[in-house]
Short mmCIF file of C-alpha atoms in Angstrom, two decimals:
data_model
loop_
_atom_site.label_atom_id
_atom_site.label_comp_id
_atom_site.label_asym_id
_atom_site.label_seq_id
_atom_site.Cartn_x
_atom_site.Cartn_y
_atom_site.Cartn_z
CA MET A 558 68.62 -149.90 293.83
CA ARG A 559 71.51 -147.57 293.61
CA HIS A 560 69.36 -144.84 292.15
CA ARG A 561 66.83 -145.23 294.93
CA ASP A 562 69.74 -144.89 297.60
CA THR A 563 70.99 -141.70 296.10
CA SER A 564 67.48 -140.14 296.10
CA ASP A 565 67.05 -141.09 299.82
CA ASN A 566 70.52 -139.45 300.58
CA GLU A 567 69.53 -136.16 298.81
CA GLU A 568 66.21 -136.01 300.60
CA LYS A 569 68.03 -136.45 304.02
CA GLU A 570 70.56 -133.61 303.11
CA LYS A 571 67.55 -131.35 302.27
CA ASP A 572 65.90 -132.09 305.56
CA LEU A 573 69.22 -131.46 307.45
CA ASN A 574 69.64 -128.18 305.76
CA MET A 575 66.19 -127.09 306.45
CA ALA A 576 66.62 -127.88 310.08
CA GLU A 577 69.90 -125.79 310.26
CA MET A 578 68.20 -122.88 308.54
CA MET A 579 65.32 -122.87 311.09
CA GLN A 580 67.72 -123.08 314.00
CA GLU A 581 69.68 -120.03 312.80
CA GLU A 582 66.42 -117.94 312.32
CA SER A 583 65.29 -118.85 315.85
CA THR A 584 68.59 -118.03 317.51
CA PRO A 585 68.87 -114.06 318.37
CA MET A 586 71.83 -112.25 317.04
CA PRO A 587 74.51 -111.48 319.69
CA VAL A 588 74.61 -107.69 320.33
CA SER A 589 77.91 -106.06 321.32
CA PRO A 590 77.51 -104.87 325.12
CA LYS A 591 79.70 -101.75 324.39
CA LYS A 592 77.37 -100.59 321.50
CA ASP A 593 74.37 -101.34 323.66
CA ASN A 594 75.74 -99.19 326.62
CA GLN A 595 76.47 -96.31 324.28
CA PHE A 596 73.02 -96.22 322.88
CA ALA A 597 71.52 -96.50 326.47
CA LEU A 598 73.63 -93.62 327.81
CA GLN A 599 72.94 -91.13 324.99
CA PRO A 600 69.30 -90.15 326.13
CA GLN A 601 70.57 -89.83 329.63
CA GLU A 602 73.48 -87.68 328.72
CA CYS A 603 71.23 -85.35 326.61
CA PHE A 604 68.74 -85.00 329.58
CA LEU A 605 71.56 -83.96 331.90
CA LEU A 606 72.85 -81.45 329.61
CA ARG A 607 69.58 -79.82 328.99
CA ALA A 608 68.64 -79.68 332.75
CA LYS A 609 72.06 -78.06 333.50
CA GLU A 610 71.50 -75.53 330.62
CA LYS A 611 68.17 -74.60 332.02
CA LYS A 612 69.54 -74.26 335.48
CA GLU A 613 72.29 -71.94 334.35
CA LYS A 614 69.71 -69.84 332.40
CA THR A 615 67.54 -69.58 335.49
CA SER A 616 70.45 -68.54 337.78
CA LYS A 617 71.45 -65.94 335.31
CA THR A 618 67.93 -64.41 335.07
CA LYS A 619 67.77 -64.18 338.70
CA LYS A 620 71.07 -62.46 339.03
CA ARG A 621 70.22 -59.90 336.45
CA ARG A 622 67.01 -58.81 338.14
CA LYS A 623 67.68 -56.31 340.95
CA LYS A 624 65.37 -55.89 343.83
CA LYS A 625 63.75 -52.29 343.89
CA ILE A 626 62.60 -50.41 346.85
CA SER A 627 59.23 -50.39 345.52
CA ASP A 628 59.17 -54.26 345.67
CA VAL A 629 60.08 -54.23 349.31
CA LEU A 630 57.58 -51.66 350.24
CA ALA A 631 54.72 -53.13 348.27
CA LYS A 632 55.08 -56.15 350.56
CA SER A 633 55.28 -54.22 353.72
CA GLU A 634 52.42 -52.86 355.89
CA PRO A 635 52.12 -49.20 356.29
CA LYS A 636 54.22 -48.43 359.40
CA PRO A 637 54.48 -44.97 361.00
CA GLY A 638 57.92 -43.31 361.21
CA THR A 639 59.51 -42.84 364.73
CA PRO A 640 62.28 -40.71 365.98
CA GLU A 641 64.46 -43.72 366.28
CA ASP A 642 64.02 -44.24 362.43
CA LEU A 643 65.43 -40.65 361.82
CA GLN A 644 68.29 -40.95 364.49
CA LYS A 645 69.46 -44.33 362.98
CA LEU A 646 69.31 -43.00 359.30
CA VAL A 647 71.36 -39.82 360.26
CA MET A 648 73.96 -41.85 362.21
CA ASP A 649 74.20 -44.63 359.38
CA GLN A 650 74.56 -42.10 356.58
CA LEU A 651 77.00 -39.61 358.39
CA SER A 652 79.16 -42.30 359.73
CA ILE A 653 80.45 -42.71 356.11
CA LYS A 654 82.39 -39.44 356.11
CA HIS A 655 82.63 -38.44 359.85
CA SER A 656 84.70 -39.94 362.82
CA VAL A 657 83.29 -41.36 365.90
CA ILE A 658 84.14 -38.16 367.83
CA GLU A 659 82.51 -35.98 365.06
CA LEU A 660 79.34 -38.23 365.16
CA GLU A 661 78.90 -37.52 368.81
CA GLU A 662 78.25 -33.85 367.92
CA LEU A 663 75.76 -34.78 365.18
CA LYS A 664 73.45 -36.95 367.20
CA LEU A 665 69.75 -35.82 367.47
CA PRO A 666 68.88 -35.93 371.09
CA ASP A 667 65.48 -37.51 372.03
CA SER A 668 64.46 -34.20 373.77
CA CYS A 669 64.16 -32.65 370.30
CA PHE A 670 61.53 -34.77 369.00
CA LEU A 671 57.71 -34.14 369.31
CA PRO A 672 55.17 -36.98 369.05
CA ALA A 673 55.23 -38.65 365.62
CA ASN A 674 52.10 -39.08 363.49
CA ASP A 675 50.54 -42.46 364.07
CA LEU A 676 48.75 -42.40 360.65
CA SER A 677 45.45 -41.28 362.29
CA HIS A 678 45.99 -37.54 361.87
CA SER A 679 45.33 -35.16 359.00
CA LEU A 680 48.14 -32.59 358.60
CA SER A 681 45.97 -29.91 360.28
CA SER A 682 45.33 -32.08 363.32
CA TYR A 683 48.77 -32.99 363.53
CA LEU A 684 50.19 -29.51 363.43
CA LYS A 685 47.64 -28.51 366.06
CA GLN A 686 48.97 -31.19 368.25
CA LEU A 687 52.62 -30.12 367.69
CA CYS A 688 51.99 -26.33 368.07
CA PRO A 689 48.89 -25.73 370.19
CA LYS A 690 49.91 -21.97 370.59
CA TRP A 691 50.25 -21.28 366.79
CA ALA A 692 47.98 -18.25 366.72
CA LYS A 693 49.99 -16.53 369.46
CA LEU A 694 53.29 -17.52 367.74
CA ARG A 695 52.43 -16.10 364.38
CA LYS A 696 50.94 -13.05 365.82
CA ASN A 697 54.26 -12.15 367.53
CA HIS A 698 56.37 -13.18 364.56
CA LYS A 699 57.79 -9.79 362.94
CA GLU A 700 61.15 -10.82 361.59
CA LYS A 701 61.63 -10.82 357.74
CA LYS A 702 63.62 -13.54 355.94
CA SER A 703 62.74 -16.07 358.64
CA LEU A 704 60.04 -18.69 359.32
CA ILE A 705 58.45 -20.17 362.58
CA MET A 706 57.76 -23.54 360.88
CA LEU A 707 59.22 -25.41 357.98
CA ILE A 708 57.71 -28.53 356.44
CA ILE A 709 60.04 -30.67 354.22
CA CYS A 710 58.67 -32.81 351.45
CA SER A 711 59.79 -34.78 348.33
CA SER A 712 58.21 -32.80 345.50
CA ALA A 713 56.46 -29.63 344.38
CA LEU A 714 53.28 -31.42 343.67
CA ARG A 715 53.36 -32.71 347.27
CA ALA A 716 54.00 -29.34 348.69
CA LEU A 717 51.10 -27.93 347.06
CA GLU A 718 48.90 -30.73 348.35
CA LEU A 719 50.16 -30.29 351.82
CA ILE A 720 49.50 -26.42 351.54
CA ARG A 721 45.92 -27.19 350.57
CA SER A 722 45.29 -29.74 353.42
CA MET A 723 46.52 -27.41 356.30
CA THR A 724 43.76 -24.73 356.01
CA ALA A 725 42.32 -25.63 359.28
CA PHE A 726 45.52 -24.96 361.01
CA LYS A 727 47.37 -22.05 359.23
CA GLY A 728 44.54 -19.49 359.71
CA ASP A 729 45.55 -16.24 357.97
CA CYS A 730 49.24 -16.73 358.33
CA LYS A 731 51.70 -16.26 355.24
CA VAL A 732 52.86 -19.48 353.76
CA LEU A 733 55.68 -19.63 351.33
CA LYS A 734 56.16 -22.33 348.56
CA LEU A 735 59.79 -23.30 348.78
CA PHE A 736 60.39 -25.44 345.59
CA ALA A 737 62.09 -25.00 342.34
CA LYS A 738 59.38 -26.13 339.96
CA HIS A 739 57.95 -23.21 338.10
CA ILE A 740 59.32 -20.85 340.61
CA LYS A 741 62.67 -18.92 340.32
CA ILE A 742 64.68 -18.57 343.36
CA GLN A 743 64.72 -14.89 342.79
CA GLU A 744 61.02 -14.70 343.32
CA GLN A 745 61.31 -16.48 346.74
CA VAL A 746 64.18 -14.12 347.84
CA LYS A 747 61.83 -11.08 347.11
CA LEU A 748 58.96 -12.56 349.05
CA LEU A 749 61.31 -13.34 351.98
CA GLU A 750 62.88 -9.82 351.98
CA LYS A 751 59.61 -7.98 351.22
CA GLY A 752 57.25 -9.33 354.19
CA VAL A 753 56.88 -11.47 357.03
CA VAL A 754 56.57 -15.18 356.31
CA HIS A 755 55.27 -17.56 359.08
CA LEU A 756 55.37 -21.12 357.38
CA GLY A 757 57.38 -22.50 354.55
CA VAL A 758 56.54 -25.77 352.67
CA GLY A 759 59.07 -27.22 350.21
CA THR A 760 61.84 -29.56 349.06
CA PRO A 761 65.13 -29.72 350.85
CA GLY A 762 67.21 -28.81 347.81
CA ARG A 763 65.51 -25.29 347.44
CA ILE A 764 65.50 -24.68 351.15
CA LYS A 765 69.22 -25.45 351.29
CA ALA A 766 69.93 -22.98 348.46
CA LEU A 767 68.10 -20.17 350.22
CA ILE A 768 70.02 -20.75 353.45
CA GLN A 769 73.31 -20.90 351.66
CA GLN A 770 72.59 -17.52 350.15
CA ASP A 771 71.78 -16.04 353.51
CA VAL A 772 68.34 -15.29 352.36
CA LEU A 773 66.59 -17.63 354.67
CA ASN A 774 67.28 -17.03 358.53
CA LEU A 775 66.89 -19.91 360.79
CA ASN A 776 66.94 -17.81 363.99
CA SER A 777 63.15 -17.82 364.48
CA LEU A 778 62.62 -21.31 363.40
CA LYS A 779 60.77 -23.35 366.09
CA TYR A 780 59.43 -26.36 364.15
CA LEU A 781 60.78 -28.64 361.55
CA VAL A 782 58.34 -31.23 360.09
CA PHE A 783 59.27 -33.98 357.84
CA ASP A 784 56.52 -35.48 355.52
CA TRP A 785 57.86 -38.96 356.49
CA ASN A 786 55.06 -41.39 355.94
CA TRP A 787 53.65 -40.32 352.53
CA ARG A 788 54.52 -42.46 349.60
CA ASP A 789 54.71 -41.61 345.96
CA GLN A 790 53.58 -43.64 342.82
CA LYS A 791 56.57 -45.86 343.43
CA LEU A 792 55.70 -46.35 346.89
CA ARG A 793 58.84 -44.44 348.02
CA ARG A 794 58.75 -42.45 351.27
CA LEU A 795 60.73 -39.15 351.74
CA MET A 796 63.86 -40.81 352.80
CA ASP A 797 63.56 -43.63 350.30
CA ILE A 798 64.60 -41.42 347.44
CA PRO A 799 68.43 -41.20 347.33
CA GLU A 800 68.84 -37.61 346.04
CA ILE A 801 66.28 -36.31 348.47
CA ARG A 802 67.86 -38.17 351.48
CA LYS A 803 71.15 -36.70 350.47
CA GLU A 804 69.79 -33.21 350.49
CA VAL A 805 68.01 -33.73 353.83
CA LEU A 806 71.26 -34.79 355.54
CA GLU A 807 73.12 -31.93 354.00
CA LEU A 808 70.42 -29.56 355.37
CA LEU A 809 70.40 -31.02 358.79
CA GLU A 810 74.35 -30.83 358.96
CA MET A 811 74.30 -27.04 357.87
CA ARG A 812 72.84 -25.82 361.12
CA LEU A 813 69.57 -27.66 362.01
CA ILE A 814 71.23 -30.35 364.13
CA SER A 815 73.03 -27.68 366.30
CA LEU A 816 69.70 -25.98 366.68
CA CYS A 817 68.04 -29.31 367.85
CA ARG A 818 70.89 -29.85 370.32
CA ALA A 819 70.61 -26.50 371.63
CA ASP A 820 66.92 -27.26 372.28
CA SER A 821 65.63 -24.29 370.27
CA LEU A 822 64.23 -26.49 367.39
CA LYS A 823 61.73 -29.29 367.60
CA LEU A 824 61.14 -32.09 365.17
CA GLY A 825 58.08 -33.88 363.92
CA LEU A 826 57.48 -36.78 361.60
CA PHE A 827 54.08 -36.55 359.76
#
C-alpha cells in the first residue's frame, strides 16, 4: 500500500509541474516601457533628420542660383520701348553720383523725343517717319567731321545688320561704321576729316572716343536713334548690357543731353 501511495504522489507532482510550465509559456514576457519607447522613437527621429537635411540642401541650392536677365526677359512678351523708359533709366543711373539740383539739368525733356517704334516698322520705314526731309538735309550738309544722324547699337555685327537694312532710306548718302571691331580709330578719323559723312552707325564706346578726341563734331547732329528693342542671343536689349548702358550714359552726359534740352537734337527709339 505504501508503495502505491508514493507512486500516486509522484504522478501528481509531475502533473502539477507540467501545468506550471504550460502556464509560463502562455504568459507573455513583460517588456520594459522605456526600451519600447526608445525603439519606437528611433525611426521617427531618423525621418525628421533626413527631412531637415533635405530642406537645408534645397534652400542652399536656391540661394546659389542667381536670376539672370535672360531668365526674366524670356518670360516677358516683347514690349516696345517708350521715352519714359529712357527718361527713368537716365534719372535712376545718374542719381547715384549727382545731387538733386544737378539732376534737374540732366533731365531729358518730353519735347526732344520723336515717336518710338511700335515694333511694326523696319529701320528704313521708321527713319522715314522720323526724318521725312532726309534727302534735303543730306544735300545741304557740307561740314566735315560731323553727322546729321547717329544710330547707337550694342555691337559691330548689329551695326552692319542695321546698315544693310536701311538701304531704302539712306539713298546715296555717306554712312560711316563707328565701332572698334576690325576698324582702327585712325581709319575712322581719316574718313571724318577727308570727306562729308551724313550718317553714322556704331557702338557708344567708339563714338564717345571720337568725340573726346575732337574728331567727331556734334554741331550738325539732328537725330540720335537708339537700337532699343532688338535683343541679342541672350535676349538682352541695348540697355540690359551693363557695359553698354554705362557708355551710353557717359555719352549722353558729355553733350547730348544739353543739345536735347536746347531743342537742337531729337531722340528716337527703334
